[in-house]
Amino acid sequence: MARELTKKERLAIPRHPMPARDPAERICHFEEVAIGYTDEMAVGEAERCLECKKPKCVVSCPVGIDIPAFVNAVANGRFSEALAIIKADNTLPAICGRVCPQEDQCEETCVTGNKGDSVAIGRLERFVADYERQRGEIRMPKCKSPSGFAVGIVGSGPAGLACAASLAMEGHAVTVFEALHKPGGVLIYGIPEFRLPKAIVRGEIRSLEDMGVEFRCNFVVGATATVNELMGEWGYDALFICTGAGLPYFMGIPGEELIGVCSANEFLTRVNLMRGFDFPNYDTPVAIGRQVAVVGAGNVAMDCCRTALRLGCEKVICLYRRTRSEAPARIEELEHAEEEGVDFRWLAAPVEVLGNEDGIVTGVRVQKMELGEPDLSGRPRPVPIEGSEYSIELDSIIVGIGQGANPLLTQATEALKVDKRGCIITEEITQMTSIPGVFAGGDIVTGAATVILAMGAGKLAAHSIDCYLRGVPMVVEEEAVDDDEDDAGLAALIPSEPETRTQNGAH
Amino acid sequence: MGRILEIDEIAPAFKRYVIHEPGIARRHRAGQFVIVLLHEHSERIPLTIADSDAVRATITLVVQEVGKTTMEMGALRSGDSIEVVGPLGKPTHIEDWGACVCIGGGAGIAPLLPIARALGEAGNRVVSILGGRTEELLILRPEMEAASDEIHYTTDDGSFGAKGLVTHALDAYIDASGMPAMVIAIGPAVMMRAVAEQTRPLGIPTVVSLNTIMIDGTGMCGGCRVPVGGQSRFVCVDGPEFDGHQVDFDMLMKRQRIYLEHEEIARRRFLEAHECRAVAAGG
């Protein structure tokens, strides 16, 4: 039974740091950096929760997890119960606990965090998911009896997995189509092992298979079969398109075709999906040389920087045209990259890739920037400083400045309406596209965003698809929350010793 | 997984694979390719589809053994299964142009075959020019002859057809029959560049099919990008066919060689292991 603690006592407990491998050791391999809480740490951290009456953390969670309930269960040592509470809203907690930008979501609005440090909700989520997994006690959510409906899901990334889980629970027959040879989408090809062990993703996929979800890899919808065929002769009653933002952006500067310039997608796919770090035991090579620059400062760029270090690069430079405060990466990723020795050059924009006569990269020309007025994204616009250019010698450049909508499926599906950026247009509430019975969500609708937002879209789409199939109107739960005086009062109790954590613009 | 139904050597280091792939067979159109993965440790490699049979539910690949993966593929037996995804890339734009010259060099003859057939079916007069180092490397001759109204051969050593290059044969054809409406050239980059340089001053539209390094084949990695008309294009989704007069062949060839050293390491390692196995098997 948990200790009875007063609110003051709870507030006096400092936030438990995440145990992590030593930077010098961890850059020699690909094992996970964050080790995870012990039982004691988890209980201690959970005891910091003030159990607000109208918890804002729940509202800030894209999938609406009952956070105070699960944290309370942790505080009482009931870890399996805690996981069951999370799983009611989130089928992939081991993944979300690791990759969600909690500082911009649940932890941002946590009342404890108003003056001190918020409760480490993400770490607790990860803890309970790992607790169950490590004990081999994974319990399957109960599925309703077969509905007789078949749903096809196009893409096996976070949106697809979340949607598949919810639909399977409703008793629908679910097939997930994946273009690559392994399911998991960005969780497999994009996010590196040291941040998200692939065994966890495989475990989640196996759970879905145990629930009856069928995965069909090496199947490119739009090429192997079209949307119309799937809805016609293949007999699917509904489709959910979640093909992600799989079209790498390049910078559009001279020299970008040179040998040694590659997209973050290509670099990460070679390493993560194709295991290029283990060449020649695996056949796909990856060659980036000793000095590398990564352009961009989002999560993908951080993954590239840290992967490059683990491949043995002597110098990894991160070029970003704004400052650390505007960097879109999760704060933990920035901190880990800094600890590991990435050389951050803030306010630096590449203007030309330099190469030799064999077409091989020799360096990059960089222009210094300063911050100006906010642009359309609300972030200060980087303004070039005339005459500030300088050159950096490099062996290769990895471009991690973002991805657009992959046009393969949309171009092959004439009736599907897309916007100017190539993103699929959907009805706001139902997520239905211009084709009846065909729904869409995740990055292919919003543009590149986060794992949890895609999962949220997948989960909501599943609800909408379920209503569509059963012919009932979709009910949207309103989770209106007013400012609660009691909770505001709690905040006043918090000792004012701020450890400022500003983090803007999580993409 | 695609089951290999037949595998036979059609020329030295050239094997033909007939693979059971109902979905791909049904949708394949001339000009498209697949990506093949042999096993968990393997590379994903793009291979152009040489033929498909919707009734038998098969596709045919003709593969030249040049590196580790293609050699390893050549060691497979019928009954083995490999991972195949496709059909990828844009199909060839087929119209009734009039007289079309189809130029194939070496391994490029295989992807040319379905294009020549489709052009013929659309009403074109198909004139094929096939080139190779020597007679036995002129693959798929009976099939190409059946698909062509007129056919010419060139070999580097003069062992079959005219001694010389495909560009010489194209010159000879133009001298004899006038300008074709369209040229389609598939083969090594140097050959496609030579053809494009030859037809550019004559103003003959020329389509080439590019073969680059790829991973996913769906536009996700950008590893296959090539400058075309000053713009970066993805061979996997924008191609594989492009206007030959716009392709930056110099950069294409440089990019094809990015992993040359690694390919050599992998090839040597494979051959050594293969020889060891042969010795152990009492060879």
PDB file of N, CA, C and O in Angstrom, chain A residues 125-155:
ATOM      1  N   GLU A 125       5.132   5.818 -18.157  1.00  0.00           N
ATOM      2  CA  GLU A 125       4.437   5.026 -19.183  1.00  0.00           C
ATOM      3  C   GLU A 125       5.365   3.938 -19.707  1.00  0.00           C
ATOM      4  O   GLU A 125       5.002   2.768 -19.808  1.00  0.00           O
ATOM      5  N   ARG A 126       6.586   4.347 -20.010  1.00  0.00           N
ATOM      6  CA  ARG A 126       7.580   3.389 -20.485  1.00  0.00           C
ATOM      7  C   ARG A 126       7.826   2.313 -19.432  1.00  0.00           C
ATOM      8  O   ARG A 126       7.921   1.121 -19.741  1.00  0.00           O
ATOM      9  N   PHE A 127       7.928   2.736 -18.180  1.00  0.00           N
ATOM     10  CA  PHE A 127       8.225   1.785 -17.102  1.00  0.00           C
ATOM     11  C   PHE A 127       7.170   0.678 -17.037  1.00  0.00           C
ATOM     12  O   PHE A 127       7.503  -0.504 -16.993  1.00  0.00           O
ATOM     13  N   VAL A 128       5.904   1.055 -17.037  1.00  0.00           N
ATOM     14  CA  VAL A 128       4.876   0.009 -16.875  1.00  0.00           C
ATOM     15  C   VAL A 128       4.792  -0.888 -18.111  1.00  0.00           C
ATOM     16  O   VAL A 128       4.559  -2.094 -17.993  1.00  0.00           O
ATOM     17  N   ALA A 129       5.030  -0.296 -19.280  1.00  0.00           N
ATOM     18  CA  ALA A 129       5.007  -1.121 -20.498  1.00  0.00           C
ATOM     19  C   ALA A 129       6.150  -2.127 -20.469  1.00  0.00           C
ATOM     20  O   ALA A 129       5.973  -3.302 -20.792  1.00  0.00           O
ATOM     21  N   ASP A 130       7.337  -1.661 -20.036  1.00  0.00           N
ATOM     22  CA  ASP A 130       8.494  -2.558 -19.979  1.00  0.00           C
ATOM     23  C   ASP A 130       8.325  -3.613 -18.881  1.00  0.00           C
ATOM     24  O   ASP A 130       8.762  -4.752 -19.037  1.00  0.00           O
ATOM     25  N   TYR A 131       7.686  -3.190 -17.798  1.00  0.00           N
ATOM     26  CA  TYR A 131       7.480  -4.102 -16.663  1.00  0.00           C
ATOM     27  C   TYR A 131       6.737  -5.348 -17.138  1.00  0.00           C
ATOM     28  O   TYR A 131       7.129  -6.472 -16.867  1.00  0.00           O
ATOM     29  N   GLU A 132       5.691  -5.098 -17.888  1.00  0.00           N
ATOM     30  CA  GLU A 132       4.877  -6.215 -18.371  1.00  0.00           C
ATOM     31  C   GLU A 132       5.649  -7.039 -19.412  1.00  0.00           C
ATOM     32  O   GLU A 132       5.660  -8.257 -19.376  1.00  0.00           O
ATOM     33  N   ARG A 133       6.313  -6.320 -20.313  1.00  0.00           N
ATOM     34  CA  ARG A 133       7.023  -6.983 -21.408  1.00  0.00           C
ATOM     35  C   ARG A 133       8.149  -7.862 -20.866  1.00  0.00           C
ATOM     36  O   ARG A 133       8.322  -9.004 -21.279  1.00  0.00           O
ATOM     37  N   GLN A 134       8.899  -7.314 -19.906  1.00  0.00           N
ATOM     38  CA  GLN A 134      10.037  -8.064 -19.382  1.00  0.00           C
ATOM     39  C   GLN A 134       9.603  -9.295 -18.607  1.00  0.00           C
ATOM     40  O   GLN A 134      10.364 -10.236 -18.454  1.00  0.00           O
ATOM     41  N   ARG A 135       8.391  -9.283 -18.112  1.00  0.00           N
ATOM     42  CA  ARG A 135       7.896 -10.452 -17.403  1.00  0.00           C
ATOM     43  C   ARG A 135       7.147 -11.401 -18.331  1.00  0.00           C
ATOM     44  O   ARG A 135       6.613 -12.407 -17.890  1.00  0.00           O
ATOM     45  N   GLY A 136       7.092 -11.029 -19.590  1.00  0.00           N
ATOM     46  CA  GLY A 136       6.399 -11.882 -20.549  1.00  0.00           C
ATOM     47  C   GLY A 136       4.924 -12.029 -20.246  1.00  0.00           C
ATOM     48  O   GLY A 136       4.307 -13.049 -20.510  1.00  0.00           O
ATOM     49  N   GLU A 137       4.376 -10.987 -19.632  1.00  0.00           N
ATOM     50  CA  GLU A 137       2.976 -11.088 -19.195  1.00  0.00           C
ATOM     51  C   GLU A 137       2.037 -10.297 -20.098  1.00  0.00           C
ATOM     52  O   GLU A 137       1.058  -9.742 -19.624  1.00  0.00           O
ATOM     53  N   ILE A 138       2.417 -10.189 -21.374  1.00  0.00           N
ATOM     54  CA  ILE A 138       1.610  -9.325 -22.219  1.00  0.00           C
ATOM     55  C   ILE A 138       0.197  -9.875 -22.358  1.00  0.00           C
ATOM     56  O   ILE A 138      -0.010 -11.012 -22.798  1.00  0.00           O
ATOM     57  N   ARG A 139      -0.744  -9.083 -21.929  1.00  0.00           N
ATOM     58  CA  ARG A 139      -2.132  -9.516 -22.013  1.00  0.00           C
ATOM     59  C   ARG A 139      -2.797  -8.867 -23.218  1.00  0.00           C
ATOM     60  O   ARG A 139      -2.635  -7.682 -23.454  1.00  0.00           O
ATOM     61  N   MET A 140      -3.511  -9.684 -23.935  1.00  0.00           N
ATOM     62  CA  MET A 140      -4.144  -9.181 -25.139  1.00  0.00           C
ATOM     63  C   MET A 140      -5.445  -8.484 -24.770  1.00  0.00           C
ATOM     64  O   MET A 140      -6.214  -8.998 -23.959  1.00  0.00           O
ATOM     65  N   PRO A 141      -5.689  -7.367 -25.412  1.00  0.00           N
ATOM     66  CA  PRO A 141      -7.002  -6.759 -25.230  1.00  0.00           C
ATOM     67  C   PRO A 141      -8.060  -7.713 -25.788  1.00  0.00           C
ATOM     68  O   PRO A 141      -7.800  -8.443 -26.744  1.00  0.00           O
ATOM     69  N   LYS A 142      -9.205  -7.712 -25.191  1.00  0.00           N
ATOM     70  CA  LYS A 142     -10.269  -8.615 -25.664  1.00  0.00           C
ATOM     71  C   LYS A 142     -10.871  -8.084 -26.963  1.00  0.00           C
ATOM     72  O   LYS A 142     -11.182  -6.904 -27.072  1.00  0.00           O
ATOM     73  N   CYS A 143     -11.040  -8.972 -27.930  1.00  0.00           N
ATOM     74  CA  CYS A 143     -11.666  -8.557 -29.183  1.00  0.00           C
ATOM     75  C   CYS A 143     -13.131  -8.990 -29.163  1.00  0.00           C
ATOM     76  O   CYS A 143     -13.456 -10.078 -28.684  1.00  0.00           O
ATOM     77  N   LYS A 144     -13.983  -8.142 -29.727  1.00  0.00           N
ATOM     78  CA  LYS A 144     -15.400  -8.499 -29.846  1.00  0.00           C
ATOM     79  C   LYS A 144     -15.544  -9.613 -30.879  1.00  0.00           C
ATOM     80  O   LYS A 144     -14.641  -9.864 -31.666  1.00  0.00           O
ATOM     81  N   SER A 145     -16.705 -10.250 -30.902  1.00  0.00           N
ATOM     82  CA  SER A 145     -16.899 -11.326 -31.871  1.00  0.00           C
ATOM     83  C   SER A 145     -16.896 -10.744 -33.282  1.00  0.00           C
ATOM     84  O   SER A 145     -17.203  -9.571 -33.478  1.00  0.00           O
ATOM     85  N   PRO A 146     -16.522 -11.571 -34.273  1.00  0.00           N
ATOM     86  CA  PRO A 146     -16.327 -11.057 -35.637  1.00  0.00           C
ATOM     87  C   PRO A 146     -17.536 -10.269 -36.149  1.00  0.00           C
ATOM     88  O   PRO A 146     -18.681 -10.713 -36.026  1.00  0.00           O
ATOM     89  N   SER A 147     -17.244  -9.109 -36.735  1.00  0.00           N
ATOM     90  CA  SER A 147     -18.312  -8.229 -37.209  1.00  0.00           C
ATOM     91  C   SER A 147     -18.737  -8.584 -38.618  1.00  0.00           C
ATOM     92  O   SER A 147     -19.798  -8.174 -39.073  1.00  0.00           O
ATOM     93  N   GLY A 148     -17.862  -9.321 -39.324  1.00  0.00           N
ATOM     94  CA  GLY A 148     -18.157  -9.611 -40.724  1.00  0.00           C
ATOM     95  C   GLY A 148     -17.618  -8.556 -41.671  1.00  0.00           C
ATOM     96  O   GLY A 148     -17.683  -8.720 -42.881  1.00  0.00           O
ATOM     97  N   PHE A 149     -17.058  -7.483 -41.143  1.00  0.00           N
ATOM     98  CA  PHE A 149     -16.493  -6.442 -42.001  1.00  0.00           C
ATOM     99  C   PHE A 149     -14.978  -6.615 -42.130  1.00  0.00           C
ATOM    100  O   PHE A 149     -14.312  -7.054 -41.186  1.00  0.00           O
ATOM    101  N   ALA A 150     -14.453  -6.237 -43.304  1.00  0.00           N
ATOM    102  CA  ALA A 150     -13.008  -6.297 -43.532  1.00  0.00           C
ATOM    103  C   ALA A 150     -12.490  -4.893 -43.813  1.00  0.00           C
ATOM    104  O   ALA A 150     -13.061  -4.159 -44.609  1.00  0.00           O
ATOM    105  N   VAL A 151     -11.406  -4.534 -43.125  1.00  0.00           N
ATOM    106  CA  VAL A 151     -10.815  -3.210 -43.313  1.00  0.00           C
ATOM    107  C   VAL A 151      -9.358  -3.373 -43.722  1.00  0.00           C
ATOM    108  O   VAL A 151      -8.620  -4.158 -43.122  1.00  0.00           O
ATOM    109  N   GLY A 152      -8.954  -2.621 -44.747  1.00  0.00           N
ATOM    110  CA  GLY A 152      -7.560  -2.605 -45.176  1.00  0.00           C
ATOM    111  C   GLY A 152      -6.889  -1.345 -44.658  1.00  0.00           C
ATOM    112  O   GLY A 152      -7.478  -0.261 -44.701  1.00  0.00           O
ATOM    113  N   ILE A 153      -5.691  -1.508 -44.144  1.00  0.00           N
ATOM    114  CA  ILE A 153      -4.934  -0.360 -43.647  1.00  0.00           C
ATOM    115  C   ILE A 153      -3.677  -0.238 -44.496  1.00  0.00           C
ATOM    116  O   ILE A 153      -2.941  -1.218 -44.654  1.00  0.00           O
ATOM    117  N   VAL A 154      -3.467   0.939 -45.058  1.00  0.00           N
ATOM    118  CA  VAL A 154      -2.360   1.115 -45.993  1.00  0.00           C
ATOM    119  C   VAL A 154      -1.221   1.830 -45.282  1.00  0.00           C
ATOM    120  O   VAL A 154      -1.245   3.046 -45.119  1.00  0.00           O
ATOM    121  N   GLY A 155      -0.245   1.068 -44.846  1.00  0.00           N
ATOM    122  CA  GLY A 155       0.887   1.616 -44.104  1.00  0.00           C
ATOM    123  C   GLY A 155       0.907   1.040 -42.700  1.00  0.00           C
ATOM    124  O   GLY A 155      -0.127   0.976 -42.033  1.00  0.00           O
TER     125      GLY A 155
END
